[in-house]
Short mmCIF file of C-alpha atoms in Angstrom, two decimals:
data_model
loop_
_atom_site.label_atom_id
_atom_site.label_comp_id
_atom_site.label_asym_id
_atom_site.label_seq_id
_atom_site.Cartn_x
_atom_site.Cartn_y
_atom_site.Cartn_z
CA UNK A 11 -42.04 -4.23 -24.55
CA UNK A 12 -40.08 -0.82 -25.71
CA UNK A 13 -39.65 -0.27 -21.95
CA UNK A 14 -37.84 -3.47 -22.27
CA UNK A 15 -35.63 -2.38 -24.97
CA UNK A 16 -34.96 0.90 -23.16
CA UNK A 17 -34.25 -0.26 -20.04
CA UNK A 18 -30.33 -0.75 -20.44
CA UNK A 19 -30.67 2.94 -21.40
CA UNK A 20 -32.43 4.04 -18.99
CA UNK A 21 -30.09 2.41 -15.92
CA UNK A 22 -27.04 3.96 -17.39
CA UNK A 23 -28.60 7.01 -17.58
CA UNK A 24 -29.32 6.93 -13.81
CA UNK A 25 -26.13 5.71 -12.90
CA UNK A 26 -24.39 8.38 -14.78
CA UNK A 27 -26.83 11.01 -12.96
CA UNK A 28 -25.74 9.13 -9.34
CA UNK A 29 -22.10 9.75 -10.10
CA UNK A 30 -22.38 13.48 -9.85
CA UNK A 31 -24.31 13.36 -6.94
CA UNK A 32 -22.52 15.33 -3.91
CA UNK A 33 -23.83 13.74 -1.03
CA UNK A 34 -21.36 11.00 0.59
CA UNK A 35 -20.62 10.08 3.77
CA UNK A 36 -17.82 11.58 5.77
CA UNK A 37 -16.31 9.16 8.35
CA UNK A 38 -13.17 10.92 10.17
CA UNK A 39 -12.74 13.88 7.78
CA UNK A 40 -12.88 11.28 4.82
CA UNK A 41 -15.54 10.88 2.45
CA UNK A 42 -16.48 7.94 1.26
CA UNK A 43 -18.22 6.90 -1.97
CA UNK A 44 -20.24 3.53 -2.79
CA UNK A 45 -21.94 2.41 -5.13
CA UNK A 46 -25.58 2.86 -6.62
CA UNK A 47 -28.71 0.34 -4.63
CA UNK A 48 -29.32 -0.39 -8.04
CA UNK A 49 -26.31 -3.00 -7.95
CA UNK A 50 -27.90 -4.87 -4.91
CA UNK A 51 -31.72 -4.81 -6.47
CA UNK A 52 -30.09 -6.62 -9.88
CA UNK A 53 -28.20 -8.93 -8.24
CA UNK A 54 -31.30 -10.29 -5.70
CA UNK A 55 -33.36 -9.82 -9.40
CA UNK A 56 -30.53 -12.20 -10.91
CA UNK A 57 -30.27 -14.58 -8.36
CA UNK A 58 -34.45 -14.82 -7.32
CA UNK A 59 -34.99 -15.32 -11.43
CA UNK A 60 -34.02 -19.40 -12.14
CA UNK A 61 -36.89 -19.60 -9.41
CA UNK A 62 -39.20 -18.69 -11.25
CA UNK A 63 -38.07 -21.47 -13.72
CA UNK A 64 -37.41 -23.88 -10.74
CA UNK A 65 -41.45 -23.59 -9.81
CA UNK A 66 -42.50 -24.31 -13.42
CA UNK A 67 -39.86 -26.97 -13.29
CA UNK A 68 -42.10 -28.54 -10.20
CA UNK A 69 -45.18 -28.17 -12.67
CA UNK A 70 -44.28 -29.58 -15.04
CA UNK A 71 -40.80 -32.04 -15.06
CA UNK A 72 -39.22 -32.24 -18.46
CA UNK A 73 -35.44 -33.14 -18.81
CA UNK A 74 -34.80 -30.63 -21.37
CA UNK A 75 -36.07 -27.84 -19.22
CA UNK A 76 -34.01 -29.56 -16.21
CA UNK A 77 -31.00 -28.83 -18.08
CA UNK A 78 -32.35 -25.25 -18.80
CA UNK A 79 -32.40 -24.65 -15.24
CA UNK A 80 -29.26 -25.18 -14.55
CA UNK A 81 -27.36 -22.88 -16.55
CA UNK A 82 -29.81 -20.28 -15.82
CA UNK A 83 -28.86 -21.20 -11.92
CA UNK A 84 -25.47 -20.93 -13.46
CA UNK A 85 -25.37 -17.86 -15.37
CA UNK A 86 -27.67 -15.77 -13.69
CA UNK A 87 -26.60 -16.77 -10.10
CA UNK A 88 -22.66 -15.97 -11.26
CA UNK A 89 -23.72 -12.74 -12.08
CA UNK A 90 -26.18 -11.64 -9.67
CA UNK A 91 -23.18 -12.90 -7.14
CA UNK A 92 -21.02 -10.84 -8.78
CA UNK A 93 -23.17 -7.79 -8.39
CA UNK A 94 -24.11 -7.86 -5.10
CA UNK A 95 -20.21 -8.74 -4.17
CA UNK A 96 -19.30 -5.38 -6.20
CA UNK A 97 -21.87 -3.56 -4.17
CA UNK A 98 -20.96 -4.74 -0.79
CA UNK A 99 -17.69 -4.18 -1.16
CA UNK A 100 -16.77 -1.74 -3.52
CA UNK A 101 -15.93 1.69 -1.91
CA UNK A 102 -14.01 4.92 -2.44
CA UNK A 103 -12.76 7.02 0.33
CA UNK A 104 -10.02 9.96 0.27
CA UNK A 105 -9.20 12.78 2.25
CA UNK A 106 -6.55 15.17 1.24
CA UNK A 107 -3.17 13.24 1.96
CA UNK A 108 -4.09 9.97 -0.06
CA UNK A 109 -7.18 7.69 -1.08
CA UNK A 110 -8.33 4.12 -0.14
CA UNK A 111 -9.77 1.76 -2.73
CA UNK A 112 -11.57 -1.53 -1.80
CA UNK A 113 -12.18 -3.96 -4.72
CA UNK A 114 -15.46 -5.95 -5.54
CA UNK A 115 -13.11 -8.82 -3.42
CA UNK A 116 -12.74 -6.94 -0.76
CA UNK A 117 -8.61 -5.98 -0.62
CA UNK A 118 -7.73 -2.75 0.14
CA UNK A 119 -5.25 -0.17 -1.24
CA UNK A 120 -4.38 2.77 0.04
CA UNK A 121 -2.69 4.89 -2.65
CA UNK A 122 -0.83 8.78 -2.02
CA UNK A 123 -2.04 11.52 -4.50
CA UNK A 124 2.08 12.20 -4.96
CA UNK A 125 2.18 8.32 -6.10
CA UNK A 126 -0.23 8.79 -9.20
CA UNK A 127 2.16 7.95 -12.42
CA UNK A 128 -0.83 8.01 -14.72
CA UNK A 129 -4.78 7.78 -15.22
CA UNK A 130 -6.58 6.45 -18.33
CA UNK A 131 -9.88 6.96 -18.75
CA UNK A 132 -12.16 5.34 -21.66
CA UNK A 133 -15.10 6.71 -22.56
CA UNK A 134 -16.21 3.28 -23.17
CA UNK A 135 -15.33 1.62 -20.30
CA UNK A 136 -17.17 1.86 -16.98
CA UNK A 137 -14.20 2.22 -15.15
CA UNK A 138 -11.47 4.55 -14.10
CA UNK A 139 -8.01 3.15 -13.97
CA UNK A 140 -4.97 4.71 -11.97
CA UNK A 141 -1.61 3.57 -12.10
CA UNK A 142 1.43 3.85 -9.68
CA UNK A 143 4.99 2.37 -9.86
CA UNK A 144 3.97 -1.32 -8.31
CA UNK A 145 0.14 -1.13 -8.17
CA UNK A 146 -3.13 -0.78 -10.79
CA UNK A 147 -6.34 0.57 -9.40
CA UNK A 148 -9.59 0.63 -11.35
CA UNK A 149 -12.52 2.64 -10.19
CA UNK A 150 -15.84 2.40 -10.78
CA UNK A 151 -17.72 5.69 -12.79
CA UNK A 152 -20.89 4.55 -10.95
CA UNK A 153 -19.86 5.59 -7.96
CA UNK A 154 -22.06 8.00 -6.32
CA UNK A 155 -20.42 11.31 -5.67
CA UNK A 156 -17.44 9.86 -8.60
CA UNK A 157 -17.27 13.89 -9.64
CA UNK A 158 -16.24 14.80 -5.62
CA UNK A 159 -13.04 12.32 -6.47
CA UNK A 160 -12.15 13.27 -9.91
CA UNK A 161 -12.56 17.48 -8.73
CA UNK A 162 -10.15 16.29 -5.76
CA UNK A 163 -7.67 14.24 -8.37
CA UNK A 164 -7.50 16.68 -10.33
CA UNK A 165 -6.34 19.56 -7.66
CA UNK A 166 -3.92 17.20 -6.41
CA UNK A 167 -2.48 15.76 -9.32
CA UNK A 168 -2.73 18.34 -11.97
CA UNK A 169 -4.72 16.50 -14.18
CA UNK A 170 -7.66 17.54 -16.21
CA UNK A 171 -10.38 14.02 -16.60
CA UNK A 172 -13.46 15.13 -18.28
#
């Protein structure tokens, strides 16, 4: 049970240790940074729980557990899609002319290090945002190798992060 209480803890903790990890990939002289497995194992967790249910469901029918199941299908499913969507598609790559962002939906933006206007960065927020004159960016800080982007943001734009 306190392992239950701690674990919330205990996966931020590891996904602030993955962040200053310094082993990315390097696809033609850009490195590029996803995110933790941990995403994709809590998302299939998400989505396989309301199974569970759904078997004691086939046990033993009762309408007010029906109803049960289906938010839990609901809620659970909504978010364990939404993690494994941020997974697969969330990415950071940059080389030393610019830096491409791709979304948990999957559109892309390629954004200059000359173009950065500003960059606000909550310690209580789990995400980095950058701003330009027409677009927003935000950035995950679970990123693995998120301390490889922020060294090269702030050579290139003269601006001191953490």
């Amino acid at each position: 049970m306190a392992l239950l209480a701690l674990s919330p803890f205990l996966i931020r903790f590891y996904l602030k240790r993955q962040s200053y990890r310094t082993d990315s990939k390097i696809f033609n002289d850009k490195r590029e940074l996803r995110l933790p497995r941990l995403h994709l194992i809590l998302g299939i967790i998400l989505l396989l729980l309301p199974i569970i249910f759904l078997i004691g469901y086939y046990i033993d029918p009762q309408m007010k557990f029906a109803i049960f199941i289906i938010l839990l299908f609901f809620t659970f499913g909504i978010f364990g899609g939404l993690l494994i969507s941020i997974y697969l598609n969330h990415k950071l790559s940059f080389d030393d002319d610019a830096f491409t962002i791709t979304d948990w939906k999957g559109s892309l933006e390629r954004i200059h290090w000359k173009e950065i206007e500003s960059i606000k960065n909550k310690s209580h927020s789990d995400n980095i945002q950058i701003y330009t004159t027409n677009k927003q960016v935000k950035i995950s800080k679970h990123i693995i190798g998120l301390q490889l982007f922020i060294n090269k943001l702030e050579e290139k734009c003269e601006i001191f992060l953490y």
